[in-house]
Amino acid sequence: MDQPMADAPAAQVKVTFTTTEADLQLPESKRQLLVPADIRRYGLSRILNSESMLDTGSIPFDFLVNGSFLRTSLEDYLTSNGLSLETNLSLQYVRSLIPPVYEASF
Amino acid sequence: ATHLSEEDGNARPLRDYAEALEMWTTFQTKTQALSQSLSSQLRLILTPTQSTKLSGSFRTGKRLNIKKIIPYIASSYKRDKIWMRRAVPSKRAYQILLCVDDSSSMLPSGGGGGSSSSSSGRLALESLVMVARALAVLEAGQVGVLGFGTDVFVAHPLTDPSLASSSHEAGARVLQKFTFTQDGTDMVRLLRATIDHFADARLVSGARGGGNQEDLWQLALILSDGLVQSRDHARLRPLLREAMERRIMVVFIVMDDARESKKGHSVLELKEARFGPDGEIVIHRYLDSFPFPYYLIVHHLEDLPGALAALLRTWFAEVNA
Ligand SMILES: [Mg+2]
């Protein structure tokens, strides 16, 4: 009944971006976003930098979820915390403190 | 046989009965005027006093019956019953399913001080009470309630006496079943279950000698925050076509609480981000791929009666065209 799709699109999760950095605020209408659930820090960083979001080029961002840095995919974070894709995850973004050299290995 | 289990109510979490009873009476009082407004608007739409069809053969009438013209001339103008009139409208029977989203996205998550007074879940239950009351007053037909999330359950069977008829007890028992703790929103499963449920209900009503099947109308109202996995949008389209072919009308009512949408949290504003084949970022509006042809967005409960009536009026005009 369910035809297998050649390129099955990923599951999505709804996130809310927040920040305390005054110069990097998003307008309210852009703070909520559906993103692929398998996304990681780097993908989120790229989305935030994109033209339709902050349009900031290539600032590396880190993301805080419930007070700790996101080091896995969102999906893995949800699973290991007993949360489902129904969760609206609050992601606080900060300028990354990780040196750019280290960046490539992430 | 139905695909829905009615006995698994024991396994699912239940809201405290006293709390549910309190909710039912509070919502009923709060929505009394709106419910009356909805039922008087729906009365005009659901029970037409004028048939749209012209038929029969009469000496006088509204429109010529073309098929009678040749015999009329051939009979030297003796067979002169060549006119059609509007027939007396047949009584319509309705089966209506109110499908309420029981998934946890209906409540504000993250515990960020989100009170239950501001949520899609609350708005959906208030709407459920309001619409159920309006339909009960109309005596339009059978009204059932389904709940859905990762699975689908019957909260009130179509064949049961009307919700909200006399005691508040039946209503409270329905509200008890909505706790918004299901950790998925399987809209594909809901549509499949709704179509099958209606197919069974049509057979049952036919077997009971419910008369002309043509006059049975089936309507599903989905009360939800509208958040469906986008990958399911494509899988919903064939099901929506199937529903249409079976003359089931599906109306999606998006619960978009104004207090949330004011903060930019409206589903109208919601975007989705994807990565294209070359890794490029593509951002577009979530509702752009929303597959339901008939949907309306409710920010305030007060919007619902007018919006729902307008949509149903449009739909009936289309099917009668
Ligand atoms: Mg949901």
PDB file of N, CA, C and O in Angstrom, chain A residues 1-3 5 8-16 28-36 39 43-44 46-48 50 52-53 66 83-89, chain B residues 101 103-106 109-110 182-185 188 192 225 227-231 234-235 262-266 269-275 279-281 283 286:
ATOM      1  N   MET A   1       0.835  -1.201   0.000  1.00  0.00           N
ATOM      2  CA  MET A   1       0.000   0.000   0.000  1.00  0.00           C
ATOM      3  C   MET A   1       0.872   1.254   0.000  1.00  0.00           C
ATOM      4  O   MET A   1       0.686   2.166  -0.781  1.00  0.00           O
ATOM      5  N   ASP A   2       1.851   1.297   0.883  1.00  0.00           N
ATOM      6  CA  ASP A   2       2.756   2.448   0.885  1.00  0.00           C
ATOM      7  C   ASP A   2       3.871   2.187  -0.113  1.00  0.00           C
ATOM      8  O   ASP A   2       4.699   1.321   0.110  1.00  0.00           O
ATOM      9  N   GLN A   3       3.874   2.950  -1.191  1.00  0.00           N
ATOM     10  CA  GLN A   3       4.941   2.770  -2.173  1.00  0.00           C
ATOM     11  C   GLN A   3       6.237   3.297  -1.565  1.00  0.00           C
ATOM     12  O   GLN A   3       6.259   4.367  -0.983  1.00  0.00           O
ATOM     13  N   MET A   5       9.411   5.284  -1.462  1.00  0.00           N
ATOM     14  CA  MET A   5       9.800   6.451  -2.254  1.00  0.00           C
ATOM     15  C   MET A   5      11.296   6.385  -2.528  1.00  0.00           C
ATOM     16  O   MET A   5      12.074   5.973  -1.675  1.00  0.00           O
ATOM     17  N   ALA A   8      13.031   9.163   0.140  1.00  0.00           N
ATOM     18  CA  ALA A   8      12.078   9.469   1.201  1.00  0.00           C
ATOM     19  C   ALA A   8      12.511  10.709   1.970  1.00  0.00           C
ATOM     20  O   ALA A   8      13.621  10.758   2.491  1.00  0.00           O
ATOM     21  N   PRO A   9      11.646  11.729   2.008  1.00  0.00           N
ATOM     22  CA  PRO A   9      12.020  12.939   2.725  1.00  0.00           C
ATOM     23  C   PRO A   9      12.115  12.662   4.221  1.00  0.00           C
ATOM     24  O   PRO A   9      11.436  11.783   4.737  1.00  0.00           O
ATOM     25  N   ALA A  10      12.959  13.410   4.867  1.00  0.00           N
ATOM     26  CA  ALA A  10      13.194  13.192   6.293  1.00  0.00           C
ATOM     27  C   ALA A  10      12.003  13.659   7.120  1.00  0.00           C
ATOM     28  O   ALA A  10      11.195  14.463   6.683  1.00  0.00           O
ATOM     29  N   ALA A  11      11.919  13.116   8.326  1.00  0.00           N
ATOM     30  CA  ALA A  11      10.940  13.610   9.289  1.00  0.00           C
ATOM     31  C   ALA A  11      11.333  15.028   9.684  1.00  0.00           C
ATOM     32  O   ALA A  11      12.493  15.423   9.549  1.00  0.00           O
ATOM     33  N   GLN A  12      10.345  15.779  10.138  1.00  0.00           N
ATOM     34  CA  GLN A  12      10.623  17.159  10.534  1.00  0.00           C
ATOM     35  C   GLN A  12      10.339  17.368  12.011  1.00  0.00           C
ATOM     36  O   GLN A  12       9.523  16.662  12.599  1.00  0.00           O
ATOM     37  N   VAL A  13      11.000  18.363  12.567  1.00  0.00           N
ATOM     38  CA  VAL A  13      10.705  18.761  13.933  1.00  0.00           C
ATOM     39  C   VAL A  13      10.603  20.287  13.963  1.00  0.00           C
ATOM     40  O   VAL A  13      11.266  20.983  13.192  1.00  0.00           O
ATOM     41  N   LYS A  14       9.715  20.778  14.820  1.00  0.00           N
ATOM     42  CA  LYS A  14       9.516  22.225  14.894  1.00  0.00           C
ATOM     43  C   LYS A  14      10.441  22.804  15.970  1.00  0.00           C
ATOM     44  O   LYS A  14      10.446  22.318  17.100  1.00  0.00           O
ATOM     45  N   VAL A  15      11.213  23.795  15.581  1.00  0.00           N
ATOM     46  CA  VAL A  15      12.112  24.421  16.554  1.00  0.00           C
ATOM     47  C   VAL A  15      11.748  25.902  16.709  1.00  0.00           C
ATOM     48  O   VAL A  15      11.140  26.505  15.832  1.00  0.00           O
ATOM     49  N   THR A  16      12.104  26.440  17.862  1.00  0.00           N
ATOM     50  CA  THR A  16      11.959  27.875  18.096  1.00  0.00           C
ATOM     51  C   THR A  16      13.345  28.422  18.415  1.00  0.00           C
ATOM     52  O   THR A  16      13.994  27.975  19.363  1.00  0.00           O
ATOM     53  N   GLU A  28      10.099  38.075  14.865  1.00  0.00           N
ATOM     54  CA  GLU A  28       9.253  37.060  15.513  1.00  0.00           C
ATOM     55  C   GLU A  28       8.700  36.032  14.529  1.00  0.00           C
ATOM     56  O   GLU A  28       8.607  34.860  14.833  1.00  0.00           O
ATOM     57  N   SER A  29       8.365  36.482  13.334  1.00  0.00           N
ATOM     58  CA  SER A  29       7.748  35.570  12.369  1.00  0.00           C
ATOM     59  C   SER A  29       8.723  34.514  11.842  1.00  0.00           C
ATOM     60  O   SER A  29       8.314  33.576  11.184  1.00  0.00           O
ATOM     61  N   LYS A  30      10.018  34.688  12.136  1.00  0.00           N
ATOM     62  CA  LYS A  30      10.999  33.722  11.636  1.00  0.00           C
ATOM     63  C   LYS A  30      11.566  32.824  12.726  1.00  0.00           C
ATOM     64  O   LYS A  30      12.445  32.010  12.467  1.00  0.00           O
ATOM     65  N   ARG A  31      11.055  32.992  13.936  1.00  0.00           N
ATOM     66  CA  ARG A  31      11.654  32.240  15.047  1.00  0.00           C
ATOM     67  C   ARG A  31      11.227  30.783  15.069  1.00  0.00           C
ATOM     68  O   ARG A  31      11.914  29.948  15.613  1.00  0.00           O
ATOM     69  N   GLN A  32      10.053  30.488  14.494  1.00  0.00           N
ATOM     70  CA  GLN A  32       9.619  29.093  14.460  1.00  0.00           C
ATOM     71  C   GLN A  32       9.891  28.529  13.081  1.00  0.00           C
ATOM     72  O   GLN A  32       9.625  29.185  12.078  1.00  0.00           O
ATOM     73  N   LEU A  33      10.411  27.329  13.054  1.00  0.00           N
ATOM     74  CA  LEU A  33      10.785  26.735  11.777  1.00  0.00           C
ATOM     75  C   LEU A  33      10.716  25.213  11.869  1.00  0.00           C
ATOM     76  O   LEU A  33      11.062  24.624  12.890  1.00  0.00           O
ATOM     77  N   LEU A  34      10.244  24.603  10.775  1.00  0.00           N
ATOM     78  CA  LEU A  34      10.312  23.147  10.678  1.00  0.00           C
ATOM     79  C   LEU A  34      11.632  22.802  10.018  1.00  0.00           C
ATOM     80  O   LEU A  34      11.952  23.339   8.957  1.00  0.00           O
ATOM     81  N   VAL A  35      12.390  21.934  10.654  1.00  0.00           N
ATOM     82  CA  VAL A  35      13.689  21.541  10.094  1.00  0.00           C
ATOM     83  C   VAL A  35      13.761  20.017  10.023  1.00  0.00           C
ATOM     84  O   VAL A  35      13.055  19.332  10.757  1.00  0.00           O
ATOM     85  N   PRO A  36      14.625  19.480   9.138  1.00  0.00           N
ATOM     86  CA  PRO A  36      14.776  18.022   9.107  1.00  0.00           C
ATOM     87  C   PRO A  36      15.249  17.517  10.467  1.00  0.00           C
ATOM     88  O   PRO A  36      16.134  18.126  11.075  1.00  0.00           O
ATOM     89  N   ILE A  39      18.981  16.879  11.379  1.00  0.00           N
ATOM     90  CA  ILE A  39      19.908  18.015  11.288  1.00  0.00           C
ATOM     91  C   ILE A  39      20.793  18.095  12.529  1.00  0.00           C
ATOM     92  O   ILE A  39      20.401  17.679  13.619  1.00  0.00           O
ATOM     93  N   GLY A  43      24.219  22.128  10.129  1.00  0.00           N
ATOM     94  CA  GLY A  43      23.070  22.419   9.270  1.00  0.00           C
ATOM     95  C   GLY A  43      22.223  23.551   9.832  1.00  0.00           C
ATOM     96  O   GLY A  43      21.787  24.444   9.096  1.00  0.00           O
ATOM     97  N   LEU A  44      22.021  23.539  11.136  1.00  0.00           N
ATOM     98  CA  LEU A  44      21.248  24.609  11.779  1.00  0.00           C
ATOM     99  C   LEU A  44      21.954  25.949  11.612  1.00  0.00           C
ATOM    100  O   LEU A  44      21.329  26.985  11.366  1.00  0.00           O
ATOM    101  N   ARG A  46      23.965  26.810   9.207  1.00  0.00           N
ATOM    102  CA  ARG A  46      23.812  27.247   7.814  1.00  0.00           C
ATOM    103  C   ARG A  46      22.434  27.864   7.575  1.00  0.00           C
ATOM    104  O   ARG A  46      22.305  28.880   6.886  1.00  0.00           O
ATOM    105  N   ILE A  47      21.403  27.227   8.138  1.00  0.00           N
ATOM    106  CA  ILE A  47      20.046  27.768   7.968  1.00  0.00           C
ATOM    107  C   ILE A  47      19.944  29.166   8.567  1.00  0.00           C
ATOM    108  O   ILE A  47      19.440  30.093   7.943  1.00  0.00           O
ATOM    109  N   LEU A  48      20.488  29.322   9.789  1.00  0.00           N
ATOM    110  CA  LEU A  48      20.421  30.631  10.445  1.00  0.00           C
ATOM    111  C   LEU A  48      21.137  31.701   9.635  1.00  0.00           C
ATOM    112  O   LEU A  48      20.696  32.843   9.539  1.00  0.00           O
ATOM    113  N   SER A  50      21.464  31.798   6.463  1.00  0.00           N
ATOM    114  CA  SER A  50      20.961  31.954   5.100  1.00  0.00           C
ATOM    115  C   SER A  50      20.208  33.271   4.914  1.00  0.00           C
ATOM    116  O   SER A  50      19.780  33.907   5.876  1.00  0.00           O
ATOM    117  N   SER A  52      17.261  34.000   3.901  1.00  0.00           N
ATOM    118  CA  SER A  52      15.895  34.151   4.394  1.00  0.00           C
ATOM    119  C   SER A  52      15.829  34.235   5.914  1.00  0.00           C
ATOM    120  O   SER A  52      14.781  34.530   6.464  1.00  0.00           O
ATOM    121  N   MET A  53      16.950  33.967   6.576  1.00  0.00           N
ATOM    122  CA  MET A  53      16.939  34.065   8.034  1.00  0.00           C
ATOM    123  C   MET A  53      17.730  35.296   8.483  1.00  0.00           C
ATOM    124  O   MET A  53      17.276  36.399   8.329  1.00  0.00           O
ATOM    125  N   ASN A  66      17.871  23.249  26.368  1.00  0.00           N
ATOM    126  CA  ASN A  66      17.703  23.044  27.815  1.00  0.00           C
ATOM    127  C   ASN A  66      19.027  23.185  28.569  1.00  0.00           C
ATOM    128  O   ASN A  66      19.363  22.378  29.432  1.00  0.00           O
ATOM    129  N   LEU A  83      11.819  12.263  24.190  1.00  0.00           N
ATOM    130  CA  LEU A  83      10.880  13.199  23.572  1.00  0.00           C
ATOM    131  C   LEU A  83      10.512  12.727  22.169  1.00  0.00           C
ATOM    132  O   LEU A  83      11.244  11.968  21.550  1.00  0.00           O
ATOM    133  N   SER A  84       9.372  13.201  21.661  1.00  0.00           N
ATOM    134  CA  SER A  84       8.917  12.790  20.333  1.00  0.00           C
ATOM    135  C   SER A  84       9.036  13.941  19.344  1.00  0.00           C
ATOM    136  O   SER A  84       9.372  15.069  19.719  1.00  0.00           O
ATOM    137  N   LEU A  85       8.731  13.647  18.098  1.00  0.00           N
ATOM    138  CA  LEU A  85       8.763  14.678  17.047  1.00  0.00           C
ATOM    139  C   LEU A  85       7.668  15.721  17.240  1.00  0.00           C
ATOM    140  O   LEU A  85       7.620  16.716  16.526  1.00  0.00           O
ATOM    141  N   GLU A  86       6.750  15.484  18.174  1.00  0.00           N
ATOM    142  CA  GLU A  86       5.702  16.463  18.473  1.00  0.00           C
ATOM    143  C   GLU A  86       6.254  17.648  19.272  1.00  0.00           C
ATOM    144  O   GLU A  86       5.604  18.675  19.399  1.00  0.00           O
ATOM    145  N   THR A  87       7.441  17.465  19.806  1.00  0.00           N
ATOM    146  CA  THR A  87       8.024  18.488  20.667  1.00  0.00           C
ATOM    147  C   THR A  87       8.431  19.726  19.877  1.00  0.00           C
ATOM    148  O   THR A  87       8.999  19.616  18.794  1.00  0.00           O
ATOM    149  N   ASN A  88       8.113  20.879  20.429  1.00  0.00           N
ATOM    150  CA  ASN A  88       8.612  22.126  19.860  1.00  0.00           C
ATOM    151  C   ASN A  88       9.883  22.464  20.625  1.00  0.00           C
ATOM    152  O   ASN A  88       9.824  22.914  21.762  1.00  0.00           O
ATOM    153  N   LEU A  89      11.042  22.213  19.998  1.00  0.00           N
ATOM    154  CA  LEU A  89      12.325  22.378  20.687  1.00  0.00           C
ATOM    155  C   LEU A  89      12.772  23.820  20.677  1.00  0.00           C
ATOM    156  O   LEU A  89      12.825  24.461  19.624  1.00  0.00           O
TER     157      LEU A  89
ATOM    158  N   ASP B 101      -7.578  16.152  17.235  1.00  0.00           N
ATOM    159  CA  ASP B 101      -6.148  15.849  17.355  1.00  0.00           C
ATOM    160  C   ASP B 101      -5.779  15.698  18.828  1.00  0.00           C
ATOM    161  O   ASP B 101      -5.938  16.632  19.611  1.00  0.00           O
ATOM    162  N   SER B 103      -2.681  14.663  19.765  1.00  0.00           N
ATOM    163  CA  SER B 103      -1.221  14.576  19.849  1.00  0.00           C
ATOM    164  C   SER B 103      -0.662  15.667  20.754  1.00  0.00           C
ATOM    165  O   SER B 103      -1.316  16.678  21.018  1.00  0.00           O
ATOM    166  N   SER B 104       0.565  15.458  21.217  1.00  0.00           N
ATOM    167  CA  SER B 104       1.087  16.370  22.232  1.00  0.00           C
ATOM    168  C   SER B 104       1.496  17.734  21.681  1.00  0.00           C
ATOM    169  O   SER B 104       1.699  18.671  22.449  1.00  0.00           O
ATOM    170  N   SER B 105       1.552  17.876  20.342  1.00  0.00           N
ATOM    171  CA  SER B 105       1.837  19.214  19.804  1.00  0.00           C
ATOM    172  C   SER B 105       0.668  20.165  20.057  1.00  0.00           C
ATOM    173  O   SER B 105       0.795  21.378  19.885  1.00  0.00           O
ATOM    174  N   MET B 106      -0.472  19.611  20.488  1.00  0.00           N
ATOM    175  CA  MET B 106      -1.646  20.443  20.757  1.00  0.00           C
ATOM    176  C   MET B 106      -1.487  21.249  22.044  1.00  0.00           C
ATOM    177  O   MET B 106      -2.246  22.176  22.315  1.00  0.00           O
ATOM    178  N   SER B 109       4.722  22.974  24.478  1.00  0.00           N
ATOM    179  CA  SER B 109       5.697  22.057  25.072  1.00  0.00           C
ATOM    180  C   SER B 109       6.870  22.829  25.663  1.00  0.00           C
ATOM    181  O   SER B 109       6.961  24.036  25.564  1.00  0.00           O
ATOM    182  N   GLY B 110       7.756  22.110  26.268  1.00  0.00           N
ATOM    183  CA  GLY B 110       8.927  22.724  26.862  1.00  0.00           C
ATOM    184  C   GLY B 110       8.647  23.285  28.243  1.00  0.00           C
ATOM    185  O   GLY B 110       9.541  23.729  28.934  1.00  0.00           O
ATOM    186  N   GLN B 182      -0.435  11.783  22.911  1.00  0.00           N
ATOM    187  CA  GLN B 182       0.044  10.882  21.856  1.00  0.00           C
ATOM    188  C   GLN B 182       1.265  11.507  21.188  1.00  0.00           C
ATOM    189  O   GLN B 182       1.251  12.685  20.854  1.00  0.00           O
ATOM    190  N   ASP B 183       2.300  10.697  20.999  1.00  0.00           N
ATOM    191  CA  ASP B 183       3.551  11.293  20.524  1.00  0.00           C
ATOM    192  C   ASP B 183       3.750  11.187  19.013  1.00  0.00           C
ATOM    193  O   ASP B 183       4.852  10.959  18.528  1.00  0.00           O
ATOM    194  N   GLY B 184       2.669  11.370  18.279  1.00  0.00           N
ATOM    195  CA  GLY B 184       2.742  11.428  16.827  1.00  0.00           C
ATOM    196  C   GLY B 184       1.418  11.945  16.298  1.00  0.00           C
ATOM    197  O   GLY B 184       0.424  11.969  17.023  1.00  0.00           O
ATOM    198  N   THR B 185       1.416  12.406  15.036  1.00  0.00           N
ATOM    199  CA  THR B 185       0.191  12.904  14.409  1.00  0.00           C
ATOM    200  C   THR B 185       0.066  12.207  13.067  1.00  0.00           C
ATOM    201  O   THR B 185       0.561  12.691  12.061  1.00  0.00           O
ATOM    202  N   VAL B 188      -2.446  10.300   7.914  1.00  0.00           N
ATOM    203  CA  VAL B 188      -2.741   9.273   6.908  1.00  0.00           C
ATOM    204  C   VAL B 188      -3.645   8.211   7.533  1.00  0.00           C
ATOM    205  O   VAL B 188      -4.667   7.816   6.973  1.00  0.00           O
ATOM    206  N   ARG B 192      -7.588   7.275   6.541  1.00  0.00           N
ATOM    207  CA  ARG B 192      -7.947   5.892   6.209  1.00  0.00           C
ATOM    208  C   ARG B 192      -9.081   5.417   7.134  1.00  0.00           C
ATOM    209  O   ARG B 192     -10.083   4.865   6.702  1.00  0.00           O
ATOM    210  N   ASP B 225      -4.035  21.254  15.211  1.00  0.00           N
ATOM    211  CA  ASP B 225      -3.139  22.405  15.055  1.00  0.00           C
ATOM    212  C   ASP B 225      -2.573  22.479  13.631  1.00  0.00           C
ATOM    213  O   ASP B 225      -1.855  23.407  13.292  1.00  0.00           O
ATOM    214  N   LEU B 227      -0.385  20.606  12.231  1.00  0.00           N
ATOM    215  CA  LEU B 227       0.987  20.160  12.053  1.00  0.00           C
ATOM    216  C   LEU B 227       1.023  18.679  11.704  1.00  0.00           C
ATOM    217  O   LEU B 227       0.781  17.821  12.534  1.00  0.00           O
ATOM    218  N   VAL B 228       1.303  18.444  10.431  1.00  0.00           N
ATOM    219  CA  VAL B 228       1.390  17.099   9.896  1.00  0.00           C
ATOM    220  C   VAL B 228       2.790  17.005   9.305  1.00  0.00           C
ATOM    221  O   VAL B 228       3.274  17.978   8.739  1.00  0.00           O
ATOM    222  N   GLN B 229       3.438  15.871   9.437  1.00  0.00           N
ATOM    223  CA  GLN B 229       4.743  15.722   8.801  1.00  0.00           C
ATOM    224  C   GLN B 229       4.599  16.015   7.304  1.00  0.00           C
ATOM    225  O   GLN B 229       3.760  15.423   6.631  1.00  0.00           O
ATOM    226  N   SER B 230       5.408  16.933   6.786  1.00  0.00           N
ATOM    227  CA  SER B 230       5.282  17.328   5.377  1.00  0.00           C
ATOM    228  C   SER B 230       5.424  16.146   4.428  1.00  0.00           C
ATOM    229  O   SER B 230       4.841  16.131   3.353  1.00  0.00           O
ATOM    230  N   ARG B 231       6.200  15.145   4.848  1.00  0.00           N
ATOM    231  CA  ARG B 231       6.381  13.984   3.956  1.00  0.00           C
ATOM    232  C   ARG B 231       5.070  13.213   3.779  1.00  0.00           C
ATOM    233  O   ARG B 231       4.942  12.418   2.863  1.00  0.00           O
ATOM    234  N   ALA B 234       1.998  14.222   0.528  1.00  0.00           N
ATOM    235  CA  ALA B 234       1.776  13.531  -0.751  1.00  0.00           C
ATOM    236  C   ALA B 234       0.930  12.272  -0.563  1.00  0.00           C
ATOM    237  O   ALA B 234       0.129  11.920  -1.421  1.00  0.00           O
ATOM    238  N   ARG B 235       1.095  11.607   0.572  1.00  0.00           N
ATOM    239  CA  ARG B 235       0.341  10.375   0.821  1.00  0.00           C
ATOM    240  C   ARG B 235      -1.118  10.672   1.154  1.00  0.00           C
ATOM    241  O   ARG B 235      -1.971   9.788   1.084  1.00  0.00           O
ATOM    242  N   LYS B 262      -0.063  35.764  17.996  1.00  0.00           N
ATOM    243  CA  LYS B 262       0.419  37.130  18.214  1.00  0.00           C
ATOM    244  C   LYS B 262       1.924  37.155  18.439  1.00  0.00           C
ATOM    245  O   LYS B 262       2.602  38.101  18.095  1.00  0.00           O
ATOM    246  N   LYS B 263       2.432  36.080  19.011  1.00  0.00           N
ATOM    247  CA  LYS B 263       3.868  36.020  19.277  1.00  0.00           C
ATOM    248  C   LYS B 263       4.646  35.517  18.058  1.00  0.00           C
ATOM    249  O   LYS B 263       5.787  35.117  18.161  1.00  0.00           O
ATOM    250  N   GLY B 264       3.970  35.497  16.918  1.00  0.00           N
ATOM    251  CA  GLY B 264       4.640  35.015  15.716  1.00  0.00           C
ATOM    252  C   GLY B 264       4.626  33.498  15.624  1.00  0.00           C
ATOM    253  O   GLY B 264       5.336  32.905  14.828  1.00  0.00           O
ATOM    254  N   HIS B 265       3.819  32.866  16.479  1.00  0.00           N
ATOM    255  CA  HIS B 265       3.775  31.407  16.499  1.00  0.00           C
ATOM    256  C   HIS B 265       2.624  30.848  15.661  1.00  0.00           C
ATOM    257  O   HIS B 265       2.126  29.787  15.935  1.00  0.00           O
ATOM    258  N   SER B 266       2.191  31.605  14.673  1.00  0.00           N
ATOM    259  CA  SER B 266       1.056  31.144  13.885  1.00  0.00           C
ATOM    260  C   SER B 266       1.489  30.170  12.810  1.00  0.00           C
ATOM    261  O   SER B 266       2.548  30.319  12.205  1.00  0.00           O
ATOM    262  N   GLU B 269       2.388  31.674   9.526  1.00  0.00           N
ATOM    263  CA  GLU B 269       3.748  32.209   9.339  1.00  0.00           C
ATOM    264  C   GLU B 269       4.780  31.096   9.245  1.00  0.00           C
ATOM    265  O   GLU B 269       5.911  31.343   8.847  1.00  0.00           O
ATOM    266  N   LEU B 270       4.383  29.905   9.680  1.00  0.00           N
ATOM    267  CA  LEU B 270       5.364  28.829   9.814  1.00  0.00           C
ATOM    268  C   LEU B 270       6.027  28.475   8.483  1.00  0.00           C
ATOM    269  O   LEU B 270       5.366  28.297   7.466  1.00  0.00           O
ATOM    270  N   LYS B 271       7.353  28.397   8.521  1.00  0.00           N
ATOM    271  CA  LYS B 271       8.110  28.016   7.329  1.00  0.00           C
ATOM    272  C   LYS B 271       8.763  26.670   7.577  1.00  0.00           C
ATOM    273  O   LYS B 271       8.903  26.242   8.714  1.00  0.00           O
ATOM    274  N   GLU B 272       9.193  26.061   6.491  1.00  0.00           N
ATOM    275  CA  GLU B 272       9.985  24.855   6.651  1.00  0.00           C
ATOM    276  C   GLU B 272      11.271  24.992   5.860  1.00  0.00           C
ATOM    277  O   GLU B 272      11.297  25.600   4.791  1.00  0.00           O
ATOM    278  N   ALA B 273      12.337  24.441   6.413  1.00  0.00           N
ATOM    279  CA  ALA B 273      13.647  24.497   5.761  1.00  0.00           C
ATOM    280  C   ALA B 273      14.045  23.102   5.317  1.00  0.00           C
ATOM    281  O   ALA B 273      13.864  22.142   6.064  1.00  0.00           O
ATOM    282  N   ARG B 274      14.531  23.003   4.105  1.00  0.00           N
ATOM    283  CA  ARG B 274      15.023  21.727   3.579  1.00  0.00           C
ATOM    284  C   ARG B 274      16.361  21.954   2.911  1.00  0.00           C
ATOM    285  O   ARG B 274      16.700  23.073   2.561  1.00  0.00           O
ATOM    286  N   PHE B 275      17.045  20.852   2.686  1.00  0.00           N
ATOM    287  CA  PHE B 275      18.271  20.933   1.922  1.00  0.00           C
ATOM    288  C   PHE B 275      18.025  20.338   0.550  1.00  0.00           C
ATOM    289  O   PHE B 275      17.518  19.226   0.435  1.00  0.00           O
ATOM    290  N   GLY B 279      22.638  20.488  -1.612  1.00  0.00           N
ATOM    291  CA  GLY B 279      22.898  20.975  -0.270  1.00  0.00           C
ATOM    292  C   GLY B 279      22.455  22.409  -0.037  1.00  0.00           C
ATOM    293  O   GLY B 279      22.707  22.974   1.027  1.00  0.00           O
ATOM    294  N   GLU B 280      21.778  22.989  -1.042  1.00  0.00           N
ATOM    295  CA  GLU B 280      21.333  24.368  -0.862  1.00  0.00           C
ATOM    296  C   GLU B 280      20.110  24.410   0.057  1.00  0.00           C
ATOM    297  O   GLU B 280      19.359  23.438   0.144  1.00  0.00           O
ATOM    298  N   ILE B 281      19.954  25.533   0.735  1.00  0.00           N
ATOM    299  CA  ILE B 281      18.845  25.652   1.677  1.00  0.00           C
ATOM    300  C   ILE B 281      17.604  26.201   0.966  1.00  0.00           C
ATOM    301  O   ILE B 281      17.669  27.218   0.290  1.00  0.00           O
ATOM    302  N   ILE B 283      13.712  27.371   1.700  1.00  0.00           N
ATOM    303  CA  ILE B 283      12.756  27.680   2.757  1.00  0.00           C
ATOM    304  C   ILE B 283      11.432  28.089   2.126  1.00  0.00           C
ATOM    305  O   ILE B 283      11.405  28.945   1.240  1.00  0.00           O
ATOM    306  N   TYR B 286       5.009  26.517   5.192  1.00  0.00           N
ATOM    307  CA  TYR B 286       4.510  25.174   5.480  1.00  0.00           C
ATOM    308  C   TYR B 286       3.158  24.920   4.814  1.00  0.00           C
ATOM    309  O   TYR B 286       2.918  23.873   4.236  1.00  0.00           O
TER     310      TYR B 286
END
